[in-house]
Tab-separated table of C-alpha atoms and ligand atoms in Angstrom:
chain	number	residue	atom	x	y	z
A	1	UNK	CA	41.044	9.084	-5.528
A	2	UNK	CA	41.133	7.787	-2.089
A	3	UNK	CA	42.056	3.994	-1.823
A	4	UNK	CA	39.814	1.527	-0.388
A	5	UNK	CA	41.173	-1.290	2.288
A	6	UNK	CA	39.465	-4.707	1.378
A	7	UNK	CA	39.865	-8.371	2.202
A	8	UNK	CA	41.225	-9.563	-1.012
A	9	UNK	CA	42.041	-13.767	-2.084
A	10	UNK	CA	44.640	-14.277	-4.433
A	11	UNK	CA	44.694	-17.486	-6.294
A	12	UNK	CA	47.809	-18.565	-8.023
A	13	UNK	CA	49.856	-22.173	-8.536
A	14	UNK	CA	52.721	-19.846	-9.136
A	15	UNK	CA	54.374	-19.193	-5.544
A	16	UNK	CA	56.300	-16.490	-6.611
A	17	UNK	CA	53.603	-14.122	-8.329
A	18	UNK	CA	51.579	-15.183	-4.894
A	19	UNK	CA	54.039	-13.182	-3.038
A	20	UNK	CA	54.597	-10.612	-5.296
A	21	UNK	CA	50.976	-10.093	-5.380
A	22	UNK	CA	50.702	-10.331	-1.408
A	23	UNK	CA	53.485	-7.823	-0.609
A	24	UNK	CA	51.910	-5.454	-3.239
A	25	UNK	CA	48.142	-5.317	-1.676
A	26	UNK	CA	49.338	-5.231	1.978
A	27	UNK	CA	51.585	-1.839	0.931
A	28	UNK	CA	47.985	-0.767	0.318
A	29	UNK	CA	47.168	-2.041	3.483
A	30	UNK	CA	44.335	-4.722	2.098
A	31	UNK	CA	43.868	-8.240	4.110
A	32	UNK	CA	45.296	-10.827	1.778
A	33	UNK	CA	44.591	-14.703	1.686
A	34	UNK	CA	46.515	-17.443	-0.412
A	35	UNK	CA	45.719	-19.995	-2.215
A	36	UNK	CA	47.481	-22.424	-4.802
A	37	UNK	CA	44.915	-23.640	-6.603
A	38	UNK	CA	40.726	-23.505	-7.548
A	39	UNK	CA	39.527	-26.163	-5.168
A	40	UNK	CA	41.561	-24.173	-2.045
A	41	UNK	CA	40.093	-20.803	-3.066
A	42	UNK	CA	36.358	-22.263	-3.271
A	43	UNK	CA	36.963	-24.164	0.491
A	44	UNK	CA	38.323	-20.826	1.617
A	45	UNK	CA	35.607	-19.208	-0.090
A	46	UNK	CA	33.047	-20.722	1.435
A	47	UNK	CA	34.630	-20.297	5.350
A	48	UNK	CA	35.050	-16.758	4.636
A	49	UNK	CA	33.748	-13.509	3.165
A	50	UNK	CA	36.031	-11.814	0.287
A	51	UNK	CA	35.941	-8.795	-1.079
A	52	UNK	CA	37.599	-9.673	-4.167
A	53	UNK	CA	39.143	-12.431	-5.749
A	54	UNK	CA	42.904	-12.191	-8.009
A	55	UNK	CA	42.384	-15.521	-9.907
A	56	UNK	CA	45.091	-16.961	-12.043
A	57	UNK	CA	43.146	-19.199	-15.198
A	58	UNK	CA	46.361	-22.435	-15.498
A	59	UNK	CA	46.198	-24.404	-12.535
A	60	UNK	CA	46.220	-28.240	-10.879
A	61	UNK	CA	42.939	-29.548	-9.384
A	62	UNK	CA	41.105	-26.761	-10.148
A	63	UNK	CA	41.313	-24.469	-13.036
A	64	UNK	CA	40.149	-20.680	-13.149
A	65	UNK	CA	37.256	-21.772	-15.511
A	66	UNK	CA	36.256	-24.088	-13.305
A	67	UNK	CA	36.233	-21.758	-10.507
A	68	UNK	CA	34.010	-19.061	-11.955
A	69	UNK	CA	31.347	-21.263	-13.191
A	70	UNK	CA	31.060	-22.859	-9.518
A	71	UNK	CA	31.107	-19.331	-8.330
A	72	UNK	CA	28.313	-18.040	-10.471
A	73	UNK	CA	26.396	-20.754	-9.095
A	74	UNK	CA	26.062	-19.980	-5.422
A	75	UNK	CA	24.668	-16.519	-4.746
A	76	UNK	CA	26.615	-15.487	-2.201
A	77	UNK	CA	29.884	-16.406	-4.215
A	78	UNK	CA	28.573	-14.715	-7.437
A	79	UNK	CA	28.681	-11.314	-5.799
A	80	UNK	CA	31.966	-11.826	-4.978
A	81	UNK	CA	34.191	-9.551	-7.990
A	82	UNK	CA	37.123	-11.408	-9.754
A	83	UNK	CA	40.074	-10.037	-11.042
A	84	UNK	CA	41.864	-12.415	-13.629
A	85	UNK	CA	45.505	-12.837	-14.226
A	86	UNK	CA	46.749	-14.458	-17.032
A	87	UNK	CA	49.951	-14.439	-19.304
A	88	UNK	CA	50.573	-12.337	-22.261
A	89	UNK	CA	50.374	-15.017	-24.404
A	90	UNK	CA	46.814	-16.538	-23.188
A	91	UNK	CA	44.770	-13.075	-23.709
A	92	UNK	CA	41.860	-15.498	-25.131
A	93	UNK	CA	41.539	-17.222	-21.953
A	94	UNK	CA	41.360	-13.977	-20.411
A	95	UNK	CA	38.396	-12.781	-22.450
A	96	UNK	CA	36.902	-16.177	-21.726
A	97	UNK	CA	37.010	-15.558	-17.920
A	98	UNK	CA	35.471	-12.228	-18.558
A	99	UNK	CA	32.555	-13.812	-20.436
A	100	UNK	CA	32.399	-16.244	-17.520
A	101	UNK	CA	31.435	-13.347	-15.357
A	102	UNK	CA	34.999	-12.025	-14.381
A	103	UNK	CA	35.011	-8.238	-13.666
A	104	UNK	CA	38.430	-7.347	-15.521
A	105	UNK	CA	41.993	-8.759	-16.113
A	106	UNK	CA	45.487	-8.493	-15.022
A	107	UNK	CA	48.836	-9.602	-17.489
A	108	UNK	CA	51.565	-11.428	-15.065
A	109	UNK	CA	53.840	-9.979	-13.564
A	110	UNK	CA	51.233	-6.705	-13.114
A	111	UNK	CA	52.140	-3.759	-13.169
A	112	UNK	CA	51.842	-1.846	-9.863
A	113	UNK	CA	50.000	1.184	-10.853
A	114	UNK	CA	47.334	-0.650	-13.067
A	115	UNK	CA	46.830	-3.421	-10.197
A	116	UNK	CA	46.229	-0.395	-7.632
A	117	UNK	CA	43.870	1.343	-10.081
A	118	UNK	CA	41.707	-2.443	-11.035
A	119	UNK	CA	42.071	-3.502	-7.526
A	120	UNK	CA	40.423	-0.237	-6.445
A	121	UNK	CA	37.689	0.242	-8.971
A	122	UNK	CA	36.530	-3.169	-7.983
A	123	UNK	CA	36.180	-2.910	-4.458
A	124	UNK	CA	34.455	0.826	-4.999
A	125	UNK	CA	31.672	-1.101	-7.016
A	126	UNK	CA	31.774	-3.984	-4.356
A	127	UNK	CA	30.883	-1.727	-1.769
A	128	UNK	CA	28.571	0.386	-3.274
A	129	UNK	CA	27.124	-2.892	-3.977
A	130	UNK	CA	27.171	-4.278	-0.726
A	131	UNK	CA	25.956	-0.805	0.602
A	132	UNK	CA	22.555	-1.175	-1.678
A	133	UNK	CA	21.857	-4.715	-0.475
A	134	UNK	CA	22.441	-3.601	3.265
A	135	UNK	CA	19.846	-0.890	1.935
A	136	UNK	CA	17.560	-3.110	-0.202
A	137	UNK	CA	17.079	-5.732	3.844
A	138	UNK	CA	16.657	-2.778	5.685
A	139	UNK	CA	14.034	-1.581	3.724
A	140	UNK	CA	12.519	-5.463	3.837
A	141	UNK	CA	13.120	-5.616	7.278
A	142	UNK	CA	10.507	-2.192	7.596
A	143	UNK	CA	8.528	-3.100	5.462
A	144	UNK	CA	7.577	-6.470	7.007
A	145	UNK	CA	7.752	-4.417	10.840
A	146	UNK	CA	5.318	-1.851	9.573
A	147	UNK	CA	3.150	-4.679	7.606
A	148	UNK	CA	2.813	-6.802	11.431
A	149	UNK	CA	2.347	-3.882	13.476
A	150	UNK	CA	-0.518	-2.823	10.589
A	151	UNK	CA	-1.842	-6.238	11.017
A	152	UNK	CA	-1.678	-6.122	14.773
A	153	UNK	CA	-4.090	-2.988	14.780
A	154	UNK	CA	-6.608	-4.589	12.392
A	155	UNK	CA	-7.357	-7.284	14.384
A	156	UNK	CA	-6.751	-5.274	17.502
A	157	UNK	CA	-9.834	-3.138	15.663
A	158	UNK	CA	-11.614	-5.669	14.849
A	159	UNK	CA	-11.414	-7.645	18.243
A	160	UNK	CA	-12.129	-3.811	19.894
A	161	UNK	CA	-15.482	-3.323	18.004
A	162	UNK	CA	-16.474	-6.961	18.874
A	163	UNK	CA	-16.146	-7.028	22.264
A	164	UNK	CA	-17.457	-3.488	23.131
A	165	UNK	CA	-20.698	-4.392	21.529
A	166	UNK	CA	-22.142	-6.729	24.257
A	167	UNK	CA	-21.612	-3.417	27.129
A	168	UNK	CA	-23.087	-1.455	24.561
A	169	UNK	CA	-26.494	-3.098	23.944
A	170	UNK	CA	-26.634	-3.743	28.226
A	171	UNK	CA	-26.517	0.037	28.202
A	172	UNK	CA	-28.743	0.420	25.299
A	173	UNK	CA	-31.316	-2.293	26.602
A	174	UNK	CA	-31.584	-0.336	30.212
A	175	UNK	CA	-31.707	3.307	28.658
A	176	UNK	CA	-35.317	1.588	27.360
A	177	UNK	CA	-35.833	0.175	30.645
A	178	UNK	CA	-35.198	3.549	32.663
A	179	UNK	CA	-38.011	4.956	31.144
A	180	UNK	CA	-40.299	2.459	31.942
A	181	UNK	CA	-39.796	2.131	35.809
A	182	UNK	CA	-42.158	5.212	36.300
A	183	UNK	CA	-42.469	8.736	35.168
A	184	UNK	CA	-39.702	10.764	34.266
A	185	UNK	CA	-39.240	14.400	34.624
A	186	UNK	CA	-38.020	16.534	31.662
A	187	UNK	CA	-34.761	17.163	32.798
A	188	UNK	CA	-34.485	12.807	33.435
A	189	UNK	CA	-35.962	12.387	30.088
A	190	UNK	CA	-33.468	15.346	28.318
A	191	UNK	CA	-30.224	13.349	29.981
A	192	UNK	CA	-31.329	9.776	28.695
A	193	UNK	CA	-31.887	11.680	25.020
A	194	UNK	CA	-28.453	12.571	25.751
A	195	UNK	CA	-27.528	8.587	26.451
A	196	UNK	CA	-29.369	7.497	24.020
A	197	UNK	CA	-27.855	9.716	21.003
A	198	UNK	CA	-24.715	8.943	22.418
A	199	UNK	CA	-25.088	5.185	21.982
A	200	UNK	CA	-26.785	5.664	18.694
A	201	UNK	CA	-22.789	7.290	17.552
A	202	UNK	CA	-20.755	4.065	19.144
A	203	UNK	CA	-23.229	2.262	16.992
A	204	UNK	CA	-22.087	3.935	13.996
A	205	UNK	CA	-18.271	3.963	14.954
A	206	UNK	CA	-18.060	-0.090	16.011
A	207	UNK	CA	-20.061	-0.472	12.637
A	208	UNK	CA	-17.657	1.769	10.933
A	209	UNK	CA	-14.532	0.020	12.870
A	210	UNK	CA	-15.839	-3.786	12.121
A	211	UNK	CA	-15.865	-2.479	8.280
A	212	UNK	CA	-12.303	-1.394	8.276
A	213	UNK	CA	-10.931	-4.412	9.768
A	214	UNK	CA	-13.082	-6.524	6.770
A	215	UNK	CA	-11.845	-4.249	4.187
A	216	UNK	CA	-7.954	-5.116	5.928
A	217	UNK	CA	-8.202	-8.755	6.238
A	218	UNK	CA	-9.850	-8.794	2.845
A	219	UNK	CA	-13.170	-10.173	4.632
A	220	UNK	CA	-15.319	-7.609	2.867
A	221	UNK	CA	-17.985	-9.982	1.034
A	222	UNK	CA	-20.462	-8.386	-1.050
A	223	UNK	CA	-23.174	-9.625	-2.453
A	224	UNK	CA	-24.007	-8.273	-6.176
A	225	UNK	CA	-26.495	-7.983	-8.425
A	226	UNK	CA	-29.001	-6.488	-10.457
A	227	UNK	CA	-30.266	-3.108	-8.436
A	228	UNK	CA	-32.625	-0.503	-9.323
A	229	UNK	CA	-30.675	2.239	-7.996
A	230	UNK	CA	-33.945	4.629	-7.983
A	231	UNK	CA	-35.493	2.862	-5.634
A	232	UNK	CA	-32.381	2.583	-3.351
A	233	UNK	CA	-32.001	6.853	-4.065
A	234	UNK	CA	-35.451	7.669	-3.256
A	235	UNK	CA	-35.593	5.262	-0.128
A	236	UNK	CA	-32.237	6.381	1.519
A	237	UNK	CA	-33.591	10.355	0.850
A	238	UNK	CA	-36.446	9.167	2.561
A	239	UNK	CA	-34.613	7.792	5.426
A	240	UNK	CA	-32.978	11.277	5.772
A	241	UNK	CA	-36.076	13.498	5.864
A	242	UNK	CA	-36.500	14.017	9.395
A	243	UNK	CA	-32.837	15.655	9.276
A	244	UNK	CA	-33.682	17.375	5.958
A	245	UNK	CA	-36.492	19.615	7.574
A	246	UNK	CA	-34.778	19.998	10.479
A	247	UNK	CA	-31.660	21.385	8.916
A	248	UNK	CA	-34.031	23.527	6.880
A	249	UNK	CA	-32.226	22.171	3.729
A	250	UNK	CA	-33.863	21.108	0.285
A	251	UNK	CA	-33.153	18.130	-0.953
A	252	UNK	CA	-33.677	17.376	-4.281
A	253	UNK	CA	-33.591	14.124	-6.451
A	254	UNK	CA	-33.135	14.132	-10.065
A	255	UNK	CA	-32.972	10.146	-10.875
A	256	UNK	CA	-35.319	8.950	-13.536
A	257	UNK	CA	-37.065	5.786	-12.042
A	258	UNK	CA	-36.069	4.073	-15.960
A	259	UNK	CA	-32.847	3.795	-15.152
A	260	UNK	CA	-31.176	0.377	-16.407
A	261	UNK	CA	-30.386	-2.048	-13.345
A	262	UNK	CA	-26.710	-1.883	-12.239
A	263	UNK	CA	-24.736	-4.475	-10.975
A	264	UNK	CA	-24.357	-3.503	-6.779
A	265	UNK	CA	-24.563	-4.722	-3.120
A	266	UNK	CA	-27.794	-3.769	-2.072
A	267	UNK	CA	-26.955	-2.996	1.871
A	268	UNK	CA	-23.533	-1.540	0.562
A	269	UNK	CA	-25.288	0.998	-1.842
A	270	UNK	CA	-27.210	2.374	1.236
A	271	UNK	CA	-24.388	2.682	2.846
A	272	UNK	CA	-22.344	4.709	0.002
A	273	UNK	CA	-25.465	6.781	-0.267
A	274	UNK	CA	-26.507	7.370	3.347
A	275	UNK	CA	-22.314	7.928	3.875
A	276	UNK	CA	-22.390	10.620	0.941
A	277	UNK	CA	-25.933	11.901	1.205
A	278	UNK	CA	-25.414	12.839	4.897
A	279	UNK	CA	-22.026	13.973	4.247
A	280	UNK	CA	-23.738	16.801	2.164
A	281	UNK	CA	-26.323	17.159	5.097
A	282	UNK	CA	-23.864	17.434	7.698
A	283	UNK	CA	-21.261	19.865	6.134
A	284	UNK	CA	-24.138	22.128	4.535
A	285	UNK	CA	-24.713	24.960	6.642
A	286	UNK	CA	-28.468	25.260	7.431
A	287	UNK	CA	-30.812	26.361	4.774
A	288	UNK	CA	-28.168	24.611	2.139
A	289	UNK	CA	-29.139	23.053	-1.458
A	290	UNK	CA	-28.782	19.105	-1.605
A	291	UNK	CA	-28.879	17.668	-5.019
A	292	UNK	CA	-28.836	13.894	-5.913
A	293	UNK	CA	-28.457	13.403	-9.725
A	294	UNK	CA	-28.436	9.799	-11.573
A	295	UNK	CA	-27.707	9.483	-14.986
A	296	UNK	CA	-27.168	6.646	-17.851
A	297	UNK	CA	-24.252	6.546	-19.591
A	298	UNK	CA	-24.591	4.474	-22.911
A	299	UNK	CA	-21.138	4.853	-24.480
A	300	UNK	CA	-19.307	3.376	-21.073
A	301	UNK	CA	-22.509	1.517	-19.981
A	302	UNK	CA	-22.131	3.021	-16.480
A	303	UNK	CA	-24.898	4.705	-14.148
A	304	UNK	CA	-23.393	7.925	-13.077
A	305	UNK	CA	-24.736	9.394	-9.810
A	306	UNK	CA	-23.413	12.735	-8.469
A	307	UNK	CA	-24.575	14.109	-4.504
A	308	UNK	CA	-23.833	18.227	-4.632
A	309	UNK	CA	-24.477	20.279	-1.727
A	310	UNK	CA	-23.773	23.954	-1.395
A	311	UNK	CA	-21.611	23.819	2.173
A	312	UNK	CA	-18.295	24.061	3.653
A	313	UNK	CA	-16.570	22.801	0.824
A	314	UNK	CA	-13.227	21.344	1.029
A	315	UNK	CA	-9.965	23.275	1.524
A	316	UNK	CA	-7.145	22.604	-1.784
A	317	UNK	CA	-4.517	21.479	0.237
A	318	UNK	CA	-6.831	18.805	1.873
A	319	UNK	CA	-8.343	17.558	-1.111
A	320	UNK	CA	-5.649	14.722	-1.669
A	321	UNK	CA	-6.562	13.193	1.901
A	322	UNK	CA	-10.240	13.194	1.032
A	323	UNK	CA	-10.249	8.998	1.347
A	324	UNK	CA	-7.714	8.439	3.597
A	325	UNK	CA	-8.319	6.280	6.876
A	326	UNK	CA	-9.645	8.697	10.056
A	327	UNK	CA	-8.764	11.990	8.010
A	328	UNK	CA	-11.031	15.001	9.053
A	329	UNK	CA	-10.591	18.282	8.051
A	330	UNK	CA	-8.883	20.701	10.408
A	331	UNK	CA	-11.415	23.329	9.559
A	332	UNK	CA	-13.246	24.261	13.058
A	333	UNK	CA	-16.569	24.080	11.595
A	334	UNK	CA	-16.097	20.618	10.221
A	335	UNK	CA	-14.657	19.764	13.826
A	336	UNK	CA	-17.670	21.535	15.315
A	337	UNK	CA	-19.704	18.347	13.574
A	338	UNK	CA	-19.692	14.573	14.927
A	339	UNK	CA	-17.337	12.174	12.715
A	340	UNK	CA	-14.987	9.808	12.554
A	341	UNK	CA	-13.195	10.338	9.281
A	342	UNK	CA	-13.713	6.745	8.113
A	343	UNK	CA	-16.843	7.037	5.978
A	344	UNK	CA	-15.447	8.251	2.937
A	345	UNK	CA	-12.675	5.734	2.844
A	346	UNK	CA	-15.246	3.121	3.435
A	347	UNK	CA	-17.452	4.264	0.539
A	348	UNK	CA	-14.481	4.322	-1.589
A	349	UNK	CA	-13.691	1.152	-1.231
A	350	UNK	CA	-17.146	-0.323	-1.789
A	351	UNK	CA	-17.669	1.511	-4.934
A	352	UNK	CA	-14.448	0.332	-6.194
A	353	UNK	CA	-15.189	-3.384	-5.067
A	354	UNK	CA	-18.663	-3.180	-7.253
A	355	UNK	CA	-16.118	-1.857	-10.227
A	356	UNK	CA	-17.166	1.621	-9.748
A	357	UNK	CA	-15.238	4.891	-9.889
A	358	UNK	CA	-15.359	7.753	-6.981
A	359	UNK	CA	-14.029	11.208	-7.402
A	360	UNK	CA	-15.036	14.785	-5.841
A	361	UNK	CA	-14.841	18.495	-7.069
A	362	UNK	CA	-15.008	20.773	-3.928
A	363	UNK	CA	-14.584	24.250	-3.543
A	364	UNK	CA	-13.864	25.803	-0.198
A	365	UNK	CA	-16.387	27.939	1.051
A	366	UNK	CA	-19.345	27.355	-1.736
A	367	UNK	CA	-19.670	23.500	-2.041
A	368	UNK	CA	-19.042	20.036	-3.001
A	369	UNK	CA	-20.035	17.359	-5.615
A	370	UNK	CA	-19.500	14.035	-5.396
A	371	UNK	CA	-19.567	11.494	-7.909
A	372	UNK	CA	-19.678	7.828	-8.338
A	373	UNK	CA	-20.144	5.088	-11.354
A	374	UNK	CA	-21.482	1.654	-11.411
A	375	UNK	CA	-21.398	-0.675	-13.906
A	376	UNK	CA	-25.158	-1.569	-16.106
A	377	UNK	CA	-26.200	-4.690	-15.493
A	378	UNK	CA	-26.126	-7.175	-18.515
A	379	UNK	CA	-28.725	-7.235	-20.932
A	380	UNK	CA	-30.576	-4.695	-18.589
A	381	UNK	CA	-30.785	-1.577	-21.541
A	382	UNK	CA	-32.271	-4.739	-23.675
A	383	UNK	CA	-34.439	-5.554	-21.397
A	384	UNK	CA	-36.590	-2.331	-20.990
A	385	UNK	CA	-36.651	-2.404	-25.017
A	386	UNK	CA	-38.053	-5.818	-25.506
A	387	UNK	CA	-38.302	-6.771	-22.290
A	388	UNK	CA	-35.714	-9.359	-22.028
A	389	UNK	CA	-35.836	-11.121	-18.074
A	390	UNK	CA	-32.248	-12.360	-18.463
A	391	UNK	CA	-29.854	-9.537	-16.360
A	392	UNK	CA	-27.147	-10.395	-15.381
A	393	UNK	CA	-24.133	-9.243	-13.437
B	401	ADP	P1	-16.638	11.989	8.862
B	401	ADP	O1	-17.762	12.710	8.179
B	401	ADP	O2	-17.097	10.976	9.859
B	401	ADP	O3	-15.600	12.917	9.385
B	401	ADP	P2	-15.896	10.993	6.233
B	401	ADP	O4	-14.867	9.980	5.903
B	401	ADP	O5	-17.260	10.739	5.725
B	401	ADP	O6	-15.857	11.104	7.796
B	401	ADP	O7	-15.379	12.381	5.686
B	401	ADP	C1	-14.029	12.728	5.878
B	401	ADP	C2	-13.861	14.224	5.865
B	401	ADP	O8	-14.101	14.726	4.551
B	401	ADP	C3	-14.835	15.004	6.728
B	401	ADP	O9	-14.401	15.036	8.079
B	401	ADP	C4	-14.827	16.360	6.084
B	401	ADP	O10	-13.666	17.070	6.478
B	401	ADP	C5	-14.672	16.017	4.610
B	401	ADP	N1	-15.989	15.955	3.889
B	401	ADP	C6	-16.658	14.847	3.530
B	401	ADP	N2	-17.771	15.157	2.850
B	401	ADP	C7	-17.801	16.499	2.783
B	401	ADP	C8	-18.704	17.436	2.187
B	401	ADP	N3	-19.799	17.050	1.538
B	401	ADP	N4	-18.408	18.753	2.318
B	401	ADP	C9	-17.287	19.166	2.943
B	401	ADP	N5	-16.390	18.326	3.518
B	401	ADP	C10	-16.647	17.019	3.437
């Protein structure tokens, strides 16, 4: 086994088994320090770094006992591996020292062979030990770079989407104004639809972007309570109509307006909804089949509501990166379609702030259902039986 060079204290009252000892670890071509007793070994200790430590267990000022319970005290010392030597005759000491946290033992005078052998096996677990916690900080030392430089682009986000919305409404405010300076011609009024549908998408994005950086910085406040989620379905499919019958899609709603109140964000639901429901819209070819479904769940007291459309559907080997941050598929007729990639992860996160659940079964080519849980409001199944006013979240 190949032998490993270290920087190696010996510790001994005895001057003669110091040399021995010296002239035996330099023929193996290790650094080798002195001491006479405990209280020179800790001062050198604590000048120097060691690789290991040959301590003898009888000595003045300081004993060996002494010196292994200061060393276990200071963290930087503890690490430090000690080798014992003792005399035949004081073998309990030895197994003292070893309880004490020494590594292994040595009888005086050692042999040569068996001092090679210890001396090596305890620098190979030094070093291996040494290697992990050089590891272990540079794996801290990422981990806090990649943490500031994540920081660094949230609020760089978030101070992005705040101060492009001041340009943004100027442009939006004389768009309006344009057309009220006189009459405009088609082709005039076809370029500032054009503007105007183009603002309408920054909207959406600095929206989308001021979200993220809440959801970062843990500023996402929500605001819930007792919903009829009906009411929220049938509005937001309202909302989408004009797109519906353009699209030449059918949209159908199967929510029973009895549904028990559920504990949710009001402006966050339409959001999850108008995110999912125009998800379904937008990656349904035209003519498509979009079905919103909302059941109760007694046994797990949870509203279950599920959007299916009969589009694109999502490819198998993209299906894991569904949620993820700015992920759109590389499918060219999903890239053919306006998006940023963040809605999903958005929605995601909402639902699972109100306690919800979100999950998806897609498949490529024939469709996609998506499916989300809230939590019943308290006492709200009681209150439709004996009409209880109480609900609570
Ligand atoms: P965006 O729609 O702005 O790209 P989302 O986060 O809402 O962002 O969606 C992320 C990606 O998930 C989409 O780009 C698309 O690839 C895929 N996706 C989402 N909903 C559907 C759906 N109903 N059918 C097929 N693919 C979908």
């Amino acid at each position: 086994m190949q032998s490993l060079q270290g920087s190696i204290l010996v510790v001994d009252d005895n001057a003669v088994i110091r040399q021995i000892l010296k002239l035996s670890l330099e023929q193996n071509q290790h650094r080798v320090t002195l001491a006479s007793n405990g209280q020179e070994a800790i001062e050198l200790m604590e000048k120097h770094s060691y690789d290991l430590v040959l301590l003898d267990i009888i000595m003045p000022k300081m004993n060996g006992f002494q010196v292994l319970e200061y060393m276990t005290q200071v963290p930087e010392l503890a690490q430090i591996p000690v080798i014992v030597i003792s005399a035949d005759s004081q073998i309990d000491n030895a197994i003292r020292c070893i309880q004490l946290g020494a590594e292994d033992y040595l009888v005086k005078p050692p042999n040569q062979t068996l001092l090679r052998t210890r001396v090596n096996a305890s620098l190979r677990k030094k070093f291996l030990h040494d290697q992990q916690q050089a590891h272990q900080a540079e794996m801290e030392r990422m981990y806090e770079a990649v943490k500031a430089a994540n920081q660094a682009k949230t609020e760089f986000i978030s101070m992005a989407a705040h101060e492009l919305r001041n340009p943004l409404s100027q442009i939006a405010t004389t768009n309006t104004l344009f057309r009220r300076v006189g009459t405009l011609n088609e082709k005039q009024t076809q370029l500032l639809d054009t503007v105007n549908f183009s603002l309408e998408r920054m909207k959406a994005l600095l929206v989308d972007l001021d979200d993220i950086a809440r959801l970062e910085t843990g500023n996402m406040r929500l605001e819930v309570q007792p919903l009829n989620l009906p009411e929220l379905i049938y509005k937001v499919a309202e909302s989408m109509q004009h797109d519906v019958i353009t699209r030449h899609h059918s949209l159908t709603l199967h929510v029973p307006p009895d549904l028990p109140l559920v504990c949710a964000d009001r402006q966050r639901m339409i959001q999850v909804l108008t995110n999912l429901v125009g998800n379904a819209l937008k990656y349904t070819p035209d003519g498509g089949q979009i079905t919103v479904t909302a059941v109760h769940n007694s046994q797990n007291h949870t509203v279950h509501v599920t959007v299916k459309d009969t589009g694109l559907g999502i490819q198998a080997d993209e299906q894991s990166q569904i949620f993820s941050k700015f992920f759109r598929s590389d499918d060219a007729e999903v890239r053919a379609r306006p998006g940023t990639g963040l809605g999903l992860y958005i929605t995601k996160s909402l639902v699972e702030m109100q306690n919800g659940r979100i999950w998806f079964e897609s498949n490529y080519g024939e469709g996609t259902e998506f499916h989300f849980t809230l939590a019943v409001a308290e006492g709200a199944v009681e209150a439709e039986m004996v009409q209880i006013t109480a609900v609570t979240c």
